[in-house]
Coordinates of C-alpha atoms in Angstrom, one line a residue:
X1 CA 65.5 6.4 -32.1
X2 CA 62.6 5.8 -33.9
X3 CA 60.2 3.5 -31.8
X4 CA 59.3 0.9 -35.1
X5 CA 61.0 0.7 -38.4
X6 CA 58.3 1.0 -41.2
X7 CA 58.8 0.1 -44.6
X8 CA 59.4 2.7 -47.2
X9 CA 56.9 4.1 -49.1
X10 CA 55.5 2.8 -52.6
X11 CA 54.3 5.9 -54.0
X12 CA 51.8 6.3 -56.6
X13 CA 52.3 7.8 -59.9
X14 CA 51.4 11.3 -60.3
X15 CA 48.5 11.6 -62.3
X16 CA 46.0 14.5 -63.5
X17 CA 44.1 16.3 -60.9
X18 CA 40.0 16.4 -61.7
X19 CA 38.4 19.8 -62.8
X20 CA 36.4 20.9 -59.3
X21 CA 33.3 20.3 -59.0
X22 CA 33.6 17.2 -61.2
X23 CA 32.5 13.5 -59.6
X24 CA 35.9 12.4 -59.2
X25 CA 37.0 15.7 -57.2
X26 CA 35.8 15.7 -53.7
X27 CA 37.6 18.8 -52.7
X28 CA 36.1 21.1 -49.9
X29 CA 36.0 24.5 -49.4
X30 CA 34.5 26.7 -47.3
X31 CA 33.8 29.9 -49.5
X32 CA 32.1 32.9 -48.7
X33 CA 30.1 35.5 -50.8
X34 CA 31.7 39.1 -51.6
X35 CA 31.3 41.2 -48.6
X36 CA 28.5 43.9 -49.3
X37 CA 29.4 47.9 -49.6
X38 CA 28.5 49.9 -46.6
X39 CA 27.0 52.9 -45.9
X40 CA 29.2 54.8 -43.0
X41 CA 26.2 56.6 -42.0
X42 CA 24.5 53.2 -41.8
X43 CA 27.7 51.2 -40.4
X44 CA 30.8 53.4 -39.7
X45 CA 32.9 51.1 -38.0
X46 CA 34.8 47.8 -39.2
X47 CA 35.8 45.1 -36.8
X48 CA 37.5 41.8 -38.0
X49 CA 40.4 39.4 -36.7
X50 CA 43.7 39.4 -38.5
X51 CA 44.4 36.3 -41.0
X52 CA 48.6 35.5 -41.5
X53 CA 47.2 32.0 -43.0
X54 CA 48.8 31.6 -46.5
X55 CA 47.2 28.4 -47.8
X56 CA 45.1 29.8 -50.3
X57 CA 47.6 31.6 -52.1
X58 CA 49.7 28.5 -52.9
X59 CA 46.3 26.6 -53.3
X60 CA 45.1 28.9 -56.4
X61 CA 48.9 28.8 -57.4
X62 CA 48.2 24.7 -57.7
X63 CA 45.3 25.3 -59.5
X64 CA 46.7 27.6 -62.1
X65 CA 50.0 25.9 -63.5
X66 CA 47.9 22.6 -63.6
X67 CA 45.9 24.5 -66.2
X68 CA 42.6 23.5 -63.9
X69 CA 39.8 26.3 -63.4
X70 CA 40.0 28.2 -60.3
X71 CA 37.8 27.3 -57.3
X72 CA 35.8 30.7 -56.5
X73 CA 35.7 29.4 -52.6
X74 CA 39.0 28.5 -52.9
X75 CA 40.4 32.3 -53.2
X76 CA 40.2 34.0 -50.1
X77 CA 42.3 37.6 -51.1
X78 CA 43.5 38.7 -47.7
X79 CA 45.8 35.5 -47.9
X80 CA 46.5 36.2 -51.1
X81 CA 47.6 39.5 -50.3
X82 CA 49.7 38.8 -46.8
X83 CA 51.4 35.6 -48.4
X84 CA 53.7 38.5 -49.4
X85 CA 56.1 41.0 -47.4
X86 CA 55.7 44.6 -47.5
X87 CA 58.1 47.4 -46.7
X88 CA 56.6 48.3 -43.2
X89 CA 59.0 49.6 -40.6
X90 CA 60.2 46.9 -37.2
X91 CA 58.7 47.4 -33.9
X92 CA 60.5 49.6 -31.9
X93 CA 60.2 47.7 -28.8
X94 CA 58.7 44.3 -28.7
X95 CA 56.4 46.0 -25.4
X96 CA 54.1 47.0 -28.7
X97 CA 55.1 43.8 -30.7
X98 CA 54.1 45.0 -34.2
X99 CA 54.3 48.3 -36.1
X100 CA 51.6 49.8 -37.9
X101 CA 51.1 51.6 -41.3
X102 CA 48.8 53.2 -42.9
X103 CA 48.1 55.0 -46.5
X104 CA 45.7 56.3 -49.2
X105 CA 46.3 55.5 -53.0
X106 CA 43.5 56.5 -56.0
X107 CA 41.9 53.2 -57.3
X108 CA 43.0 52.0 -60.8
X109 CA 39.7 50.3 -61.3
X110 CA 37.4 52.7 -60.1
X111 CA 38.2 56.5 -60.0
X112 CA 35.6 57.6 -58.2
X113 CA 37.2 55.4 -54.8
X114 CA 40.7 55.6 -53.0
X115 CA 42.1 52.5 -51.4
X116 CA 43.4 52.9 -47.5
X117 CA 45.9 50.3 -46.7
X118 CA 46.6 49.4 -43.2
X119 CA 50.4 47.4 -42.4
X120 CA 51.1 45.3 -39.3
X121 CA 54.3 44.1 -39.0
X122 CA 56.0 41.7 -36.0
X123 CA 59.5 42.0 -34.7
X124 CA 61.6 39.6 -35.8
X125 CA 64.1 37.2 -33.9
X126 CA 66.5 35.1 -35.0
X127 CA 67.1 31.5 -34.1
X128 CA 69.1 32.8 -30.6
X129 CA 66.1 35.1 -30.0
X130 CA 63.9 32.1 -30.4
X131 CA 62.6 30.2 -27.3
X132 CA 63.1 26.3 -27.4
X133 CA 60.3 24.2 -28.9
X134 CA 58.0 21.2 -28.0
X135 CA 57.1 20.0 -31.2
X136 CA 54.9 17.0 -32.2
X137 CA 55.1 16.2 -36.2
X138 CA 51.7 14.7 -36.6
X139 CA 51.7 12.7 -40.3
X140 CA 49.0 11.6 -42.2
X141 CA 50.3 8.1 -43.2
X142 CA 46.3 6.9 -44.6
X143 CA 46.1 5.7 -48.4
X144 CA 45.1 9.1 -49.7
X145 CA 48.8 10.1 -49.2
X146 CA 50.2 7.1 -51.8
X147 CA 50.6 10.1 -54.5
X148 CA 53.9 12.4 -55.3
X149 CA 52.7 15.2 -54.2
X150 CA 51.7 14.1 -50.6
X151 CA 53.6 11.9 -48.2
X152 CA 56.9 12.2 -50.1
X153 CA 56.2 15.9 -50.2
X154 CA 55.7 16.1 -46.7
X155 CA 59.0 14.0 -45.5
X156 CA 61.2 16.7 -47.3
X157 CA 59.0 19.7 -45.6
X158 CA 59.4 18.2 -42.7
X159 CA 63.0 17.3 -43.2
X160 CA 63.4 20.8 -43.3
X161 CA 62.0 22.0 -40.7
X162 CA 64.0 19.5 -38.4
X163 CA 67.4 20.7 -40.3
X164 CA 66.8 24.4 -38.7
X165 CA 66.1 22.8 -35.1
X166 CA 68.6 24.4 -32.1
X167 CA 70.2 22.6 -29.4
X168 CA 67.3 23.2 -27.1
X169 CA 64.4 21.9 -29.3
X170 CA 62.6 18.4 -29.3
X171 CA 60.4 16.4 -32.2
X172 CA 58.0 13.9 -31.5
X173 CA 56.7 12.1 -34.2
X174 CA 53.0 10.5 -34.6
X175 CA 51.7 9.1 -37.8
X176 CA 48.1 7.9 -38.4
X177 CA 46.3 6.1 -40.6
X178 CA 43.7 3.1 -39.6
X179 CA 45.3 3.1 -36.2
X180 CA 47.9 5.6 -34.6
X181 CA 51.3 5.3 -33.4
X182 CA 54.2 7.2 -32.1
X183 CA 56.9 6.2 -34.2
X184 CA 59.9 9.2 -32.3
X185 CA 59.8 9.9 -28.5
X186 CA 60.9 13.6 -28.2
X187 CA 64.8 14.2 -29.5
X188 CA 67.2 17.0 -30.8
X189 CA 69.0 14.4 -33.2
X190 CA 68.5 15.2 -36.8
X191 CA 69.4 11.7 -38.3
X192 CA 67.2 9.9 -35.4
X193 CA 64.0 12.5 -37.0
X194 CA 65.3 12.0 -40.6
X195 CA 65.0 8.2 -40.2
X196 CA 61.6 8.4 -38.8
X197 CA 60.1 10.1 -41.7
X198 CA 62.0 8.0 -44.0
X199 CA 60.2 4.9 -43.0
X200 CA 57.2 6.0 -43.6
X201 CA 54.2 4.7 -46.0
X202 CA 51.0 5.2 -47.2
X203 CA 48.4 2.6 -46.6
X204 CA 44.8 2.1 -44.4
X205 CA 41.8 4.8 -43.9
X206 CA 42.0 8.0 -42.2
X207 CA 41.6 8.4 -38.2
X208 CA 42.7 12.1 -38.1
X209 CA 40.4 12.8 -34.9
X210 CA 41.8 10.1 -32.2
X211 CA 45.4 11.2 -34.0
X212 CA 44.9 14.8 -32.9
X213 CA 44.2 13.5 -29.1
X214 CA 47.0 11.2 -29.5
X215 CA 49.1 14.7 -30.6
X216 CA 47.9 17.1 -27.7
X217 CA 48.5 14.1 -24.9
X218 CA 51.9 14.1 -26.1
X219 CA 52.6 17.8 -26.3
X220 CA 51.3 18.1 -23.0
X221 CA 53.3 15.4 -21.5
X222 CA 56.3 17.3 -22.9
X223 CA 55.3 20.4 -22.4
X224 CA 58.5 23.4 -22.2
X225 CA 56.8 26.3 -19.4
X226 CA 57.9 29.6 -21.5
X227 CA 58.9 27.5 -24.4
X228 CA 57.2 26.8 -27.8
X229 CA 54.9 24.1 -27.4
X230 CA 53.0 23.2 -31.0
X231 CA 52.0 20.7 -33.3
X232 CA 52.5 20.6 -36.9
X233 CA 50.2 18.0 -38.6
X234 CA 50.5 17.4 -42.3
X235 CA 48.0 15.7 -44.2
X236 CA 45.4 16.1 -47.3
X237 CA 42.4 16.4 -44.5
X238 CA 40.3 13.6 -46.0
X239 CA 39.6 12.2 -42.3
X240 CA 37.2 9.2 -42.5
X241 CA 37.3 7.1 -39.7
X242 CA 36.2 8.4 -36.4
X243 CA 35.8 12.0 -35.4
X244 CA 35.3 14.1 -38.9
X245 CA 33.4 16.4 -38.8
X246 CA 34.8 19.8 -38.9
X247 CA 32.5 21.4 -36.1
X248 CA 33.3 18.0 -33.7
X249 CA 37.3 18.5 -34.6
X250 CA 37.2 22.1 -34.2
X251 CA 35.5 22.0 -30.9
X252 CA 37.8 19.2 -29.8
X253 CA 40.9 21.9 -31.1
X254 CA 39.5 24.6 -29.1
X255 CA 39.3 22.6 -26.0
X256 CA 42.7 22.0 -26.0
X257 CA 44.5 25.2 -26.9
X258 CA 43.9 27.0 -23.3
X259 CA 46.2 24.4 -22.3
X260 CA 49.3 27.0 -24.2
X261 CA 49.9 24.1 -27.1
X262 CA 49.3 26.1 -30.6
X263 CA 48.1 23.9 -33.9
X264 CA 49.7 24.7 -37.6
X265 CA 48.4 23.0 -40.5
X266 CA 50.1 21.9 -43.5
X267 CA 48.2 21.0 -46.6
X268 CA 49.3 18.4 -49.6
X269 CA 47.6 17.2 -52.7
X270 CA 44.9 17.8 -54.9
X271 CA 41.5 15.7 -55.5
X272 CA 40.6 14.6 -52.3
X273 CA 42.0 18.0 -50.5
X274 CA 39.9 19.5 -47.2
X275 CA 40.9 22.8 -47.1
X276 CA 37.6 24.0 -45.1
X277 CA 39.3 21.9 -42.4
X278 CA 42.5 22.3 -42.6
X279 CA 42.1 26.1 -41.8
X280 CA 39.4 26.1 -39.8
X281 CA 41.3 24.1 -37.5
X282 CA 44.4 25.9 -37.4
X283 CA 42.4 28.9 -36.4
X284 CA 40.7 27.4 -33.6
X285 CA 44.0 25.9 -32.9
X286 CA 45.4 29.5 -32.5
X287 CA 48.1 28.7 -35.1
X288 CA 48.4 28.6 -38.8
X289 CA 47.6 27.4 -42.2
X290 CA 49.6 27.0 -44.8
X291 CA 49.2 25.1 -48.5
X292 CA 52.8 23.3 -49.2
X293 CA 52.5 22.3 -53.5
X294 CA 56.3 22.2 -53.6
X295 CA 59.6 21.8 -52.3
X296 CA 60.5 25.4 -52.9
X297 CA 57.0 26.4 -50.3
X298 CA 58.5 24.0 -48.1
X299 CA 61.7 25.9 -47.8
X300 CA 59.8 29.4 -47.8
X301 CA 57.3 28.6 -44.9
X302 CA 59.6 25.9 -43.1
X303 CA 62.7 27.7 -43.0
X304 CA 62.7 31.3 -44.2
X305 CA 59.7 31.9 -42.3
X306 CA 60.7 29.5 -39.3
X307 CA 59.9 31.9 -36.2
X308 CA 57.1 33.5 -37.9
X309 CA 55.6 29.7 -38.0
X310 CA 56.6 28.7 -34.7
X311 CA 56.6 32.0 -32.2
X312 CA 53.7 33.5 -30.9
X313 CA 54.6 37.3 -30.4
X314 CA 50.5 38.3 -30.2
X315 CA 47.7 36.9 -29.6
X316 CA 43.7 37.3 -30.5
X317 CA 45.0 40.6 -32.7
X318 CA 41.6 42.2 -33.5
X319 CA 41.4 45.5 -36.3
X320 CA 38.7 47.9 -35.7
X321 CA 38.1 50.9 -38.1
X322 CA 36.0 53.8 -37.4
X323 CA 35.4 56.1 -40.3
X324 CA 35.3 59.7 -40.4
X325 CA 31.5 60.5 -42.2
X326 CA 32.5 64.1 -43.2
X327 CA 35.0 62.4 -45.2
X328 CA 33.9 58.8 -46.6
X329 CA 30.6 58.1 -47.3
X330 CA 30.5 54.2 -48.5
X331 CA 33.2 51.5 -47.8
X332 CA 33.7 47.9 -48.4
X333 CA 36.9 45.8 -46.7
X334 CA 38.5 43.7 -49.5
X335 CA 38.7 40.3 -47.9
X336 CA 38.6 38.9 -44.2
X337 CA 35.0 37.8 -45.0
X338 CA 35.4 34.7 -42.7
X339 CA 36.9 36.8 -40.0
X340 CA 34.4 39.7 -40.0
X341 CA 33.3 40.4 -36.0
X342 CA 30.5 42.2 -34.2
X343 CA 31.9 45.9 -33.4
X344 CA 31.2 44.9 -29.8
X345 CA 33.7 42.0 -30.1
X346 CA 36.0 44.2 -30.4
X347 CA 36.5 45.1 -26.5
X348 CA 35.7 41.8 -25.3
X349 CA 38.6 39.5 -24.6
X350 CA 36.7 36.4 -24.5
X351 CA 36.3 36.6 -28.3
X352 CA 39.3 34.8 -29.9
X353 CA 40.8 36.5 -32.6
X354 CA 43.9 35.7 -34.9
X355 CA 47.5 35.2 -33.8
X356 CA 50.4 37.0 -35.0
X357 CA 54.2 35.5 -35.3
X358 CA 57.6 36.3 -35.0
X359 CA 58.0 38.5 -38.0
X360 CA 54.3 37.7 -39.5
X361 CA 52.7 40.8 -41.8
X362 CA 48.9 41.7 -41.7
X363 CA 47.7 43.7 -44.7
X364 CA 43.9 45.2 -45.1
X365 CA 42.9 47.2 -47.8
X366 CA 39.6 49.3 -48.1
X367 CA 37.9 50.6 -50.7
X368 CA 36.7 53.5 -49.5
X369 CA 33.9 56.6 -51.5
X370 CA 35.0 60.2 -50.5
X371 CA 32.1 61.9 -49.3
X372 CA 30.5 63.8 -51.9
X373 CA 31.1 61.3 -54.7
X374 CA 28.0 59.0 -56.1
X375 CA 29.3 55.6 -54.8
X376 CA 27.9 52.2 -55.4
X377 CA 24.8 52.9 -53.4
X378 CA 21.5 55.2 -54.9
X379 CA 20.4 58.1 -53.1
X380 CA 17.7 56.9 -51.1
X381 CA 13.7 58.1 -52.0
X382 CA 12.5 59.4 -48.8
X383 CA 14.2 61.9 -46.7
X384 CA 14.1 59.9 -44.1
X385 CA 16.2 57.5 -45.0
X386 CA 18.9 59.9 -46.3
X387 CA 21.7 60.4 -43.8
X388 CA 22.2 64.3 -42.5
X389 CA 24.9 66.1 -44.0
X390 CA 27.7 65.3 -41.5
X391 CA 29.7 68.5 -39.5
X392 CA 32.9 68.8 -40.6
X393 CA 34.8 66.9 -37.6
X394 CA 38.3 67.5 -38.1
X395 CA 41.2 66.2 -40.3
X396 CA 40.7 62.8 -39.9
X397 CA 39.7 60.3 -42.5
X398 CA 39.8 57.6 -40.2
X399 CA 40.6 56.1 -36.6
X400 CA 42.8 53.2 -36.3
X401 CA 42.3 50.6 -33.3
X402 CA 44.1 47.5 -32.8
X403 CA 43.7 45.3 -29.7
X404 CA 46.3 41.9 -29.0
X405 CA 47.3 40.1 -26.0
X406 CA 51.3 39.3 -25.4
X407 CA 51.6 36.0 -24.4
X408 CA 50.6 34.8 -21.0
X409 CA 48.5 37.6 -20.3
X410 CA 44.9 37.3 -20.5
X411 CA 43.7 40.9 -20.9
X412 CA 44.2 42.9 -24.1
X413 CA 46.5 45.9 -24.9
X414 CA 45.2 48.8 -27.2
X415 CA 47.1 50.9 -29.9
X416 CA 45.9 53.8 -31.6
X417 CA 46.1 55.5 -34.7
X418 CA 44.2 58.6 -36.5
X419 CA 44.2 58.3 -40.2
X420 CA 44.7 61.8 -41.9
X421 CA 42.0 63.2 -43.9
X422 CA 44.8 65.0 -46.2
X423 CA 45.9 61.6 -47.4
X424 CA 42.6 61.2 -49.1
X425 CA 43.0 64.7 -50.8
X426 CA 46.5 64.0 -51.6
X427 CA 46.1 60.4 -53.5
X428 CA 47.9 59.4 -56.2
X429 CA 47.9 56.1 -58.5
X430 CA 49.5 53.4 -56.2
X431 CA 53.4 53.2 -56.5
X432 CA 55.9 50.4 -55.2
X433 CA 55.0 48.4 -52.3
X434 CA 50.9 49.6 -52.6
X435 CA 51.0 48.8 -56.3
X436 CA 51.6 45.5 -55.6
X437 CA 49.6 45.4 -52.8
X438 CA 47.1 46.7 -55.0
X439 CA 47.9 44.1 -58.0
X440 CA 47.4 41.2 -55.5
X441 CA 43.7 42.2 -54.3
X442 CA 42.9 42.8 -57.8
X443 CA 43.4 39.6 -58.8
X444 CA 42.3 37.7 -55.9
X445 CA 38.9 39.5 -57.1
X446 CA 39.1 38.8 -60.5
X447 CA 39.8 35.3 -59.4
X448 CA 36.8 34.7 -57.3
X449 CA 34.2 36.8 -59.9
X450 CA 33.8 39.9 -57.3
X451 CA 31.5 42.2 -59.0
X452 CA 32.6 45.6 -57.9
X453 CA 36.2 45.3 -59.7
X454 CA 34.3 46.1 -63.4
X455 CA 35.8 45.7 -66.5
X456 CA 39.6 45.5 -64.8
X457 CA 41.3 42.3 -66.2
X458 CA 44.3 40.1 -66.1
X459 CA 46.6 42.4 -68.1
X460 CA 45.8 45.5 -66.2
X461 CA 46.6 43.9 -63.1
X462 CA 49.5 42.5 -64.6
X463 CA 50.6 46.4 -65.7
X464 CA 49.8 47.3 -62.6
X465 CA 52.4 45.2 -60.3
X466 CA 55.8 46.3 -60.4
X467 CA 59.0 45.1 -61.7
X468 CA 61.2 43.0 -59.0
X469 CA 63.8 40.5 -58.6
X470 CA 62.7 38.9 -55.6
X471 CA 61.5 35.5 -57.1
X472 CA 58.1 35.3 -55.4
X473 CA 56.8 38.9 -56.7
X474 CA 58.1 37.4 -60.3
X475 CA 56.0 34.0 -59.7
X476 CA 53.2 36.3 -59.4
X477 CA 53.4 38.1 -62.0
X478 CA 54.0 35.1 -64.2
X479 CA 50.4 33.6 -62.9
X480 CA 48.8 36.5 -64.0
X481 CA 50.0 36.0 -67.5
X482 CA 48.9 32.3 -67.3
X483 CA 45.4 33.4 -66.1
X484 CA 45.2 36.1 -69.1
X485 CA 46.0 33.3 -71.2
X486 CA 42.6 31.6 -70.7
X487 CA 43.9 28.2 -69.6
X488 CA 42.4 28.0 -66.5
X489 CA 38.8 29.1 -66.1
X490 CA 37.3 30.5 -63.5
X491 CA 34.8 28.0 -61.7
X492 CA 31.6 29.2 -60.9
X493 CA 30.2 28.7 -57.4
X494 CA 28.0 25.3 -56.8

């Protein structure tokens, strides 16, 4: 049973959310500039960690229906793009835990490029397939969360999660605010969790760091050998007692997540919101990020995505693309700016890399230049510093290289996959699954102002994504008519 009735929770009324970059928002975000295109005779391979973190998806869907202007560091588009499924084909044996896709459409915003798409998917498992799970509910009970979309929000997320629980699971509870407690020892029963949330309020300052320790002692003390051993903290990030800088808490998170005890993130509210924590953190933490601005992304990340959130199927998953010079002469990789790494990162398995889940999707798309097309970049002035026609090397546009741990083992496994240079020749305008696909990076860049998307705007993109019942494809194109609208404004970097 709970270890201390707390009284319920007096919760503020919701109110308007500050424009960003105003006084009274204090928002962070950790934005970066528009990768730069690249010469393959210059740079001809592309190395970067996979991202299944969704929070900036729901973020910029926050921003949007509240009519405020878009944050340009708040739009990262490779999370944009994998907060939805694709059509890729299951694993056919969980020895290689994820399949992988790849294909060539023309560009509807530039017809002198072709995109390339490469798919990752996970097996799936259901809850029998699942392992049991350690988990340590880690609640941001500071002042911050006295608002309607916070630490109400956050007792019905977790609520959920707790509902979907097996027989062989256990919940801890910790909340934190001024001082930290553990208000539920570990326990399978549902009403016992229920009532622990229930009692919670908002009141006090913010000591997220020493609540962390507090979190990772108790995971550890409960710890499940072969089982699922994670922590799910929930909170609005504004840590401000103790331990808070981001370096100090990702440092501390990194410490700790040799030990086999994985960190997701789940962020509430608006105003005060630390996102540049929040999935930093989870990162280091070798776990995941998510945004949660709503019941109904409670119930998609907490229970229709359940093992996907919880069950590590691959670890430190790096993507590494070498391309073919006699058949692409410029690219540029449409996201993953913050998870870029050096090509000879790639091979080294003391680089950490991102984590993939039971079921989890990776997307990347490239915009690639045929060879023999003008490009983005002039023709150079002295001969020297023009690259030599390249031999013909065969019929491949690209290689594929993927590199990912299974759990428990500490050196890396390798697939490999040639790219056909006949997809390239045989491109046509995206269709289905790649339309959207395509519709989704398009407006991610339109979103954050990225320069090489031209004159393509809100109702092309909107043209562009296809018809569909499923009700989160319809959300989305229902945000791209709000953003044609001019409502919200896109806000220009500080």
């Amino acid at each position: 049973m709970p270890s201390q009735a707390m009284r319920s929770t007096g919760t503020a009324a919701a109110r308007a959310t500050p424009e960003y970059g105003s006084r009274e928002n204090t928002e962070r975000y950790d934005g970066k500039a528009v990768a730069s295109i690249l010469s393959v005779a210059d740079q001809p391979v592309s190395t970067f960690s996979v991202d299944v973190d969704t929070g900036a998806y729901a973020n910029v869907r926050r921003m949007l229906t509240q009519g405020l202007n878009v944050a340009e560091d708040a739009v990262r588009t490779e999370e944009m793009i994998n907060y939805f499924r694709y059509d890729y084909p299951r694993p056919a044996d969980r020895a290689v835990p994820f399949s992988v896709t790849t294909d060539v459409s023309t560009t509807p915003w530039n017809p002198g490029t072709r995109l390339m798409r490469i798919g990752l998917r996970g097996y799936d498992v259901d809850a029998r397939g699942r392992p049991p799970a350690n988990l340590v509910f880690l609640v941001d009970v500071s002042g911050s969360m006295d608002e309607d979309d916070k630490l109400p929000l956050v007792k019905k997320s977790l609520s959920m999660l707790a509902d979907r629980l097996g027989p062989k699971d256990r919940v801890s509870i910790i909340a934190y605010s001024g001082m930290v407690q553990t208000v539920l020892e570990p326990t399978n029963n549902t009403n016992y969790i229920r009532q622990a949330l229930d009692c919670l309020y908002a009141e006090g300052s913010t000591a997220g760091g020493t609540a962390m320790k507090s979190a990772y002692a108790l995971a550890r003390a409960n710890y499940i050998e072969g089982g699922i051993n994670r922590i799910v903290m929930a909170t609005d990030g504004d840590f401000n007692v103790g331990v808070s800088d981001n370096k100090a808490l990702i440092d501390m998170v990194k410490r700790e997540r040799d030990s086999g005890i994985t960190l997701t993130t789940l962020g509430f509210g608006a105003g005060n919101y630390n996102e540049a924590m929040m999935e930093q953190v989870a990162d280091a933490g070798n776990g995941n990020y998510a945004y949660i601005d709503s019941a109904m992304e409670a119930q998609k990340v907490l229970e229709d995505e359940l093992s996907a959130t919880l069950l590590t199927i691959a670890k430190d998953v790096k993507v590494q693309v070498e391309f073919n010079p006699a058949q692409v002469k410029q690219y540029r990789l449409i996201g993953y700016e913050n998870r870029a790494l050096a090509e000879e990162d790639f091979t080294n398995d003391s680089v950490d890399a991102g984590d993939m889940g039971a079921g989890h999707q990776v997307t990347a798309l490239y915009e690639i230049v045929p060879a023999g097309s003008a490009g983005w970049l002039p023709e150079r002035r002295y001969e020297g510093n023009r690259p030599a026609t390249p031999a013909n090397t065969g019929g491949e546009l690209a290689f594929v290289k993927l590199r990912y741990k299974l759990p428990g083992e500490s050196a890396s496994r390798l697939i490999e996959r040639p790219v056909p240079a006949a997809l390239i020749h045989s491109a046509r305008a995206p269709q289905g699954d790649m339309a959207f696909v395509t519709a989704v990076a398009a407006f991610g860049q339109k979103l954050r102002g990225d320069k090489y998307l031209g004159g393509f705007g809100y109702r092309e993109i909107g043209a562009l994504a296809p018809a569909s019942n499923d009700y989160w494809r319809s959300e989305f194109t229902r945000l791209v008519r709000l953003a044609e609208s001019g409502q919200p404004r896109r806000a220009a970097r500080d």
